[in-house]
XYZ file of C-alpha atoms in Angstrom:
518
model
C 0.000 0.000 0.000
C 2.844 2.372 0.835
C 4.404 1.632 -2.540
C 1.093 2.498 -4.198
C 0.962 5.886 -2.470
C 4.514 6.672 -3.535
C 3.948 5.511 -7.118
C 0.785 7.584 -7.497
C 2.741 10.662 -6.369
C 5.621 9.940 -8.768
C 8.150 9.317 -5.973
C 10.936 6.746 -6.105
C 10.187 4.370 -3.233
C 13.834 3.314 -3.250
C 14.718 6.815 -2.087
C 12.340 6.359 0.841
C 14.059 3.115 1.820
C 17.446 4.829 1.655
C 16.060 7.572 3.889
C 14.770 4.966 6.340
C 18.124 3.194 6.470
C 20.091 6.422 6.827
C 17.930 7.823 9.624
C 17.874 4.497 11.456
C 21.670 4.361 11.233
C 21.933 7.883 12.650
C 19.525 7.109 15.480
C 21.359 3.887 16.325
C 24.659 5.775 16.271
C 23.365 8.295 18.827
C 21.411 5.793 20.962
C 22.265 5.708 24.648
C 20.924 2.360 25.759
C 19.757 3.219 29.278
C 16.387 3.722 30.953
C 16.275 6.644 33.350
C 12.560 7.463 33.341
C 9.657 5.909 35.212
C 7.576 5.589 32.035
C 10.301 3.542 30.347
C 10.756 1.289 33.373
C 6.992 0.702 33.662
C 6.671 -0.187 29.968
C 9.675 -2.502 30.263
C 8.165 -4.208 33.308
C 4.840 -4.674 31.514
C 6.655 -6.247 28.565
C 8.496 -8.609 30.879
C 5.286 -9.501 32.695
C 3.523 -10.318 29.426
C 6.401 -12.370 28.020
C 7.463 -14.194 31.188
C 4.206 -14.451 33.143
C 1.395 -13.951 30.629
C -0.212 -11.069 32.531
C -0.890 -7.382 31.918
C -0.372 -6.571 35.609
C 2.870 -4.951 36.742
C 5.254 -6.716 39.094
C 4.418 -4.196 41.813
C 3.564 -0.582 42.559
C 6.391 0.762 40.388
C 4.843 4.216 40.080
C 4.174 4.538 43.799
C 0.616 5.658 43.168
C -2.474 3.873 44.471
C -4.558 5.295 41.609
C -3.305 2.468 39.390
C -4.303 -0.392 41.659
C -6.808 -2.531 39.792
C -9.963 -4.218 40.985
C -7.949 -7.401 41.674
C -5.511 -5.612 43.991
C -2.627 -5.678 41.498
C -1.068 -2.606 39.885
C -1.263 -1.646 36.221
C 0.462 0.728 33.808
C -1.316 4.074 33.396
C -0.917 4.112 29.619
C -1.929 1.743 26.847
C -0.638 -1.655 25.767
C 0.963 -0.689 22.476
C 4.377 0.375 23.791
C 4.780 -2.814 25.817
C 3.742 -4.905 22.810
C 6.160 -3.006 20.558
C 8.941 -3.783 23.059
C 8.449 -7.558 22.892
C 10.729 -8.426 19.913
C 13.458 -6.154 21.280
C 13.067 -7.677 24.750
C 13.295 -11.217 23.412
C 16.301 -10.319 21.244
C 18.082 -8.685 24.170
C 17.444 -11.638 26.439
C 18.736 -13.994 23.743
C 21.888 -11.920 23.365
C 22.399 -11.884 27.145
C 22.078 -15.679 27.227
C 24.576 -16.136 24.390
C 27.126 -13.782 25.923
C 26.743 -15.236 29.399
C 28.013 -13.527 32.550
C 30.582 -10.871 31.799
C 31.303 -7.205 32.031
C 27.907 -6.327 30.551
C 25.078 -6.992 33.000
C 22.376 -9.190 31.485
C 19.429 -7.004 32.469
C 21.249 -3.864 31.321
C 21.738 -5.508 27.933
C 18.039 -6.411 27.701
C 17.030 -2.845 28.611
C 19.468 -1.431 26.058
C 17.903 -3.665 23.419
C 14.424 -2.435 24.345
C 15.467 1.209 24.084
C 16.502 0.521 20.472
C 12.790 0.094 19.833
C 12.382 3.858 20.247
C 14.986 4.466 17.527
C 13.200 2.067 15.179
C 9.813 3.709 15.850
C 11.280 7.182 15.289
C 12.921 6.120 12.021
C 9.647 4.566 10.905
C 7.918 7.861 11.659
C 10.435 9.728 9.479
C 9.745 7.327 6.620
C 6.015 7.973 7.079
C 6.669 11.722 6.887
C 8.364 11.126 3.537
C 5.356 9.087 2.413
C 2.974 11.782 3.648
C 4.865 14.423 1.669
C 4.552 12.227 -1.405
C 0.808 11.710 -0.925
C 0.339 15.463 -0.384
C 1.986 16.259 -3.707
C 5.223 17.678 -2.340
C 7.395 16.131 -5.057
C 10.462 13.892 -4.541
C 12.899 16.507 -3.226
C 10.342 18.194 -0.937
C 9.130 14.842 0.420
C 12.745 13.935 1.223
C 13.280 17.337 2.839
C 10.248 16.794 5.059
C 11.685 13.510 6.273
C 15.061 15.059 7.042
C 13.451 17.979 8.888
C 11.449 15.587 11.060
C 14.500 13.406 11.688
C 17.053 16.016 12.689
C 15.333 19.388 13.176
C 12.659 18.347 15.657
C 12.651 16.906 19.162
C 11.893 13.493 17.667
C 15.675 12.987 17.522
C 16.370 13.329 21.283
C 13.298 11.227 22.077
C 14.506 8.450 19.787
C 17.008 7.698 22.574
C 14.663 7.247 25.538
C 12.017 4.765 26.585
C 9.145 7.242 26.402
C 6.296 6.266 24.085
C 6.681 9.546 22.148
C 8.236 8.013 18.969
C 5.593 5.290 18.805
C 2.739 7.782 19.227
C 4.325 9.986 16.543
C 4.562 6.997 14.192
C 0.931 5.986 14.712
C -0.515 9.512 14.546
C 1.447 10.456 11.419
C 0.482 7.150 9.805
C -3.195 7.700 10.623
C -3.158 11.069 8.851
C -1.087 9.772 5.923
C -3.299 6.796 5.106
C -6.529 8.706 5.759
C -5.432 11.466 3.378
C -4.377 8.942 0.733
C -7.709 7.147 1.091
C -9.567 10.406 0.575
C -7.524 11.384 -2.487
C -7.651 8.030 -4.244
C -10.944 6.674 -2.899
C -9.284 3.467 -1.754
C -11.051 1.521 1.003
C -7.840 -0.284 2.151
C -6.133 3.068 2.761
C -9.114 4.323 4.777
C -9.203 1.137 6.859
C -5.476 1.504 7.462
C -5.926 5.133 8.527
C -8.489 4.143 11.135
C -6.365 1.207 12.293
C -3.329 3.433 12.826
C -5.382 5.771 14.995
C -6.648 2.779 16.961
C -3.037 1.872 17.666
C -2.329 5.455 18.731
C -5.228 5.188 21.198
C -3.664 1.995 22.572
C -0.462 3.949 23.195
C -1.815 7.105 24.824
C -5.472 7.500 25.783
C -5.755 11.140 24.689
C -5.039 10.192 21.066
C -8.818 9.811 20.789
C -8.791 13.605 20.306
C -7.344 13.086 16.823
C -10.379 11.093 15.660
C -12.668 14.074 15.056
C -10.330 16.213 12.875
C -9.301 13.192 10.805
C -12.892 11.995 10.419
C -13.914 15.483 9.246
C -11.110 15.259 6.672
C -12.289 11.825 5.511
C -15.868 13.127 5.171
C -14.899 16.388 3.449
C -15.800 15.152 -0.054
C -19.551 14.671 -0.519
C -19.126 11.847 -3.059
C -19.076 8.531 -1.179
C -18.793 10.348 2.143
C -20.518 7.815 4.372
C -18.814 4.856 2.736
C -15.428 6.425 3.454
C -16.384 7.163 7.044
C -17.601 3.594 7.434
C -14.362 2.110 6.128
C -12.327 4.368 8.420
C -14.396 3.454 11.481
C -14.082 -0.216 10.582
C -10.321 0.129 10.739
C -10.428 1.973 14.059
C -12.877 -0.461 15.702
C -10.387 -3.213 16.743
C -8.144 -0.741 18.547
C -11.127 0.873 20.288
C -12.528 -2.478 21.426
C -9.146 -3.632 22.738
C -8.797 -0.302 24.577
C -12.226 -0.713 26.183
C -11.473 -4.305 27.190
C -8.051 -3.364 28.550
C -9.596 -0.698 30.770
C -12.348 -3.042 31.990
C -9.825 -5.764 32.830
C -7.705 -3.348 34.858
C -10.162 -1.073 36.617
C -13.596 -2.613 36.101
C -14.950 -0.033 33.639
C -14.374 0.306 29.870
C -13.712 4.026 30.291
C -11.537 3.905 33.430
C -7.849 4.528 32.723
C -6.628 5.223 36.261
C -5.813 8.830 35.430
C -9.194 9.965 36.709
C -8.107 8.896 40.229
C -4.627 10.380 39.959
C -4.215 14.008 41.098
C -0.801 14.285 39.396
C -2.053 15.415 35.942
C -4.138 18.130 37.672
C -6.792 18.191 34.966
C -8.553 21.559 34.731
C -5.595 23.729 35.669
C -5.010 27.194 34.235
C -5.029 27.062 30.433
C -3.182 30.381 30.296
C -0.338 29.043 32.410
C -0.220 25.914 30.291
C -0.099 27.846 27.026
C 2.692 30.036 28.377
C 4.617 26.943 29.425
C 4.131 25.002 26.202
C 4.802 27.907 23.837
C 7.280 30.388 25.359
C 8.679 29.197 28.700
C 12.407 28.340 28.926
C 11.624 24.878 30.270
C 9.019 23.548 27.843
C 8.580 25.954 24.939
C 7.744 24.207 21.680
C 9.233 27.145 19.780
C 12.480 27.037 21.762
C 13.062 23.276 21.606
C 11.815 22.817 18.023
C 12.114 26.189 16.205
C 11.167 24.389 12.990
C 7.518 24.893 14.004
C 7.764 28.617 13.150
C 8.240 28.190 9.371
C 5.967 25.128 9.542
C 3.074 27.236 10.807
C 3.797 29.823 8.106
C 3.676 27.037 5.521
C 0.379 25.890 6.975
C -1.020 29.384 6.409
C -0.026 29.323 2.737
C -1.194 25.748 2.351
C -4.746 26.682 3.294
C -5.214 28.034 -0.248
C -3.819 25.045 -2.128
C -5.060 22.249 0.160
C -7.507 23.807 2.620
C -8.797 20.447 3.887
C -5.330 19.266 4.819
C -4.367 22.623 6.322
C -7.462 22.855 8.508
C -7.111 19.241 9.638
C -3.534 19.858 10.729
C -4.573 23.083 12.469
C -7.399 21.236 14.228
C -5.032 18.530 15.463
C -2.541 21.094 16.767
C -5.215 23.162 18.502
C -6.957 20.153 20.078
C -3.785 18.740 21.611
C -2.359 22.138 22.583
C -5.501 23.058 24.534
C -5.773 19.608 26.085
C -2.225 19.574 27.402
C -2.360 23.237 28.407
C -5.121 22.521 30.927
C -2.973 19.906 32.681
C -1.063 20.976 35.750
C 1.865 18.735 34.729
C 1.944 19.851 31.095
C 5.739 19.582 31.186
C 5.782 15.829 31.869
C 8.388 14.208 34.076
C 12.083 14.432 33.136
C 11.190 15.831 29.721
C 13.551 17.624 27.365
C 11.149 20.257 26.067
C 7.391 19.790 25.557
C 7.289 15.985 25.407
C 3.533 15.692 24.913
C 3.568 17.854 21.759
C 6.418 16.035 20.004
C 4.070 13.632 18.094
C 2.708 16.661 16.181
C 6.133 17.716 14.898
C 6.569 15.120 12.104
C 3.253 16.186 10.571
C 4.285 19.854 10.727
C 7.657 19.088 9.133
C 5.915 17.316 6.251
C 3.593 20.282 5.745
C 6.563 22.655 5.818
C 8.150 20.709 2.975
C 4.862 20.795 1.044
C 4.189 24.500 1.619
C 7.706 25.916 1.332
C 7.325 26.304 -2.432
C 4.814 29.090 -1.694
C 7.476 31.110 0.153
C 9.299 33.973 -1.503
C 13.040 33.511 -2.037
C 13.847 35.605 1.031
C 11.350 33.763 3.227
C 12.714 30.446 1.984
C 16.240 31.412 3.004
C 14.943 32.518 6.407
C 13.084 29.210 6.817
C 16.250 27.268 5.991
C 18.170 29.268 8.583
C 15.572 28.556 11.252
C 15.647 24.861 10.370
C 19.436 24.796 10.800
C 19.061 26.466 14.201
C 16.422 23.882 15.086
C 18.846 21.073 14.202
C 21.519 22.661 16.394
C 19.064 22.885 19.313
C 18.575 19.110 19.191
C 22.264 18.324 19.643
C 22.475 19.067 23.398
C 19.531 16.730 23.954
C 21.229 14.020 21.900
C 24.809 14.052 23.151
C 23.974 14.056 26.880
C 21.080 12.444 28.738
C 18.921 15.126 30.343
C 17.625 12.773 33.032
C 21.215 12.272 34.246
C 22.035 15.971 33.904
C 18.915 16.881 35.866
C 19.835 14.493 38.675
C 23.360 15.892 38.820
C 21.910 19.395 39.061
C 19.517 18.341 41.833
C 22.385 16.867 43.834
C 24.301 20.160 43.551
C 21.306 22.297 44.572
C 19.543 20.559 47.465
C 16.450 22.064 49.027
C 14.577 23.007 45.818
C 12.656 20.762 43.464
C 13.696 20.919 39.847
C 10.131 21.763 38.810
C 10.472 24.999 40.807
C 13.489 26.182 38.788
C 13.091 24.562 35.351
C 11.607 27.737 33.853
C 14.575 29.843 34.878
C 16.978 30.287 31.975
C 20.035 29.217 33.956
C 18.420 25.905 34.922
C 16.186 25.058 31.955
C 16.882 21.749 30.166
C 18.467 23.371 27.113
C 20.970 25.406 29.123
C 21.770 22.533 31.491
C 22.432 20.181 28.581
C 24.564 22.729 26.697
C 26.628 23.290 29.815
C 26.963 19.554 30.441
C 27.962 18.879 26.813
C 30.655 21.572 26.906
C 32.039 20.189 30.172
C 31.863 16.571 29.042
C 33.652 16.904 25.682
C 37.210 17.571 26.958
C 36.796 14.988 29.732
C 35.796 12.252 27.266
C 38.689 13.250 24.992
C 41.144 12.881 27.875
C 39.700 9.468 28.754
C 39.871 8.190 25.176
C 43.461 9.397 24.691
C 44.619 8.020 28.047
C 45.569 11.417 29.449
C 43.183 10.883 32.342
C 42.093 7.582 33.907
C 38.486 6.798 33.107
C 36.112 6.328 36.061
C 35.545 2.834 37.375
C 32.002 1.668 36.593
C 30.637 -0.577 39.325
C 28.408 -3.459 38.300
C 24.761 -3.036 39.319
C 23.561 -4.715 42.470
C 20.020 -5.477 43.493
C 17.971 -2.300 43.714
C 20.720 -0.081 42.299
C 19.801 0.047 38.627
C 19.352 3.815 38.641
C 22.731 4.331 40.309
C 24.369 2.105 37.692
C 22.983 4.211 34.843
C 23.948 7.446 36.584
C 27.613 6.415 36.529
C 27.684 7.252 32.816
C 26.812 10.897 33.483
C 30.460 11.832 32.829
C 30.264 10.449 29.279
C 28.431 11.377 26.125
C 25.237 9.352 25.984
C 26.270 6.958 23.200
C 26.191 3.184 23.662
C 29.543 2.672 21.951
C 31.193 5.026 24.449
C 29.470 3.205 27.292
C 31.095 -0.032 26.112
C 34.471 1.705 26.379
C 33.747 2.852 29.931
C 32.670 -0.699 30.786
C 36.061 -1.917 29.442
C 34.273 -4.070 26.871
C 35.853 -2.232 23.904
C 39.188 -0.418 23.643
C 39.057 3.261 22.779
C 39.934 2.802 19.105
C 37.279 0.131 18.561
C 34.641 2.157 20.388
C 35.348 5.165 18.165
C 35.428 2.932 15.095
C 31.957 1.581 15.900
C 30.498 5.063 16.268
C 32.187 6.567 13.201
C 31.299 3.558 11.033
C 27.612 3.874 11.876
C 27.747 7.624 11.277
C 29.526 7.142 7.943
C 27.052 4.534 6.708
C 24.185 6.812 7.722
C 25.638 9.775 5.807
C 26.203 7.646 2.701
C 22.621 6.377 2.733
C 21.163 9.842 3.310
C 23.321 11.310 0.552
C 22.143 8.596 -1.833
C 18.516 9.231 -0.842
C 18.909 12.951 -1.554
C 20.494 12.321 -4.956
C 17.639 9.962 -5.912
C 15.088 12.681 -5.134
C 15.356 15.215 -7.972
C 14.212 18.804 -7.601
C 11.341 20.068 -9.819
C 13.849 21.843 -12.091
C 15.829 18.656 -12.688
C 12.624 16.721 -13.336
C 11.559 19.310 -15.927
C 14.951 19.114 -17.642
C 14.592 15.337 -17.774
C 11.148 15.662 -19.305
C 9.349 14.178 -16.283
C 5.937 15.450 -15.218
C 5.699 17.416 -12.005
């Protein structure tokens, strides 16, 4: 089906595969391999419970919150099943690798967790490929579709979140796929595409409950053409139905009601808080500003404004999705999310906006296009501090240095916001890592994890860049030269694949010279 969408838009699907391989290589090169967030640990535990014990109950009260105690007295994850299910092949692969390697310098459970975190990189790369496909289905042309994928991959916060165990990349993949296949189904009148669009949204619902908000804007898009309207809506709902029914059954099995998610008993989200405060936080605050942590949204919104004339249905659908989720998260007291690098909850919207930027940039004047490119380069640079060092470790280090104040109380001060803390940590870490690799300074001794000390084990890598191949050096598994060779080889392969993908995506001018239709 994806090949059909690309062929109808006149896009070389081989270029999309090269893009997928190149982005996946880049994400694997910059992967960290550790879990330092509660969400990641809970999803990992649920995966292990399903694989090893055949249950959807957690091994205990991992969150420390009685709101998620089920009717049977056991505790359950607050979010959907999809992330834990996605983790299963990576969990099984990691456990197999740990068994083959046997006891050694690498702890078996740490290896399994590192394997599971790779799942986030795969989901993020899949989302980038879907952005490319979306650009193709929206008529962006080969070069613009490729540009949209690259913008989503490296100029948005999807890149830092490809490293962690949050369900952000998976939600982004499902939401972008739902819009892509729904739009293709509307354009080409294909029932399979419409069913797929609904199914992708059902999977998004099984990842985060609030993804149900996306149903209305996408359904309005599907129904926007009067010819065959109700048939299209029916096919879309048919695709969404399995995910909805599983979601209802999952809730009933946990908390005794099809509509009970546990969040309604948890005061932490603080539903109904000040929308004004939430909008300030999500849009302009130093700690969680969407514009600060992903400046690419500025030209993307400008492109959306121009796009309303060429493709008003698509433009208004995207605007509806952005507004619905922005207002929803703004009225939460914890709109920032825990241990988040920027506005974590809004990241799944960024791939869609990057695709629309690529589609709408042709409407910009030459000067505006140059300005947009400059902002996109700045946006790529902003991602680097979140990629090279792990904010969860940096935040803990900061908390240890400043006792007596919670981080939430100071995160919106410029000197202690995530971006500044990570820039400072990256600048301090670079010369230290260089001295370790060249032998001018002894590297720190990494103690093996003991029972109940998994977080302390991960925190020992705070003095390193957050790359798995450097971690293997600090664990004395690889010598310095081999560690660097592993990282540079992955980076080189990624650059070669991305360069080949770009060359296989001709610009409109080149296509005209070759006699190809636009």
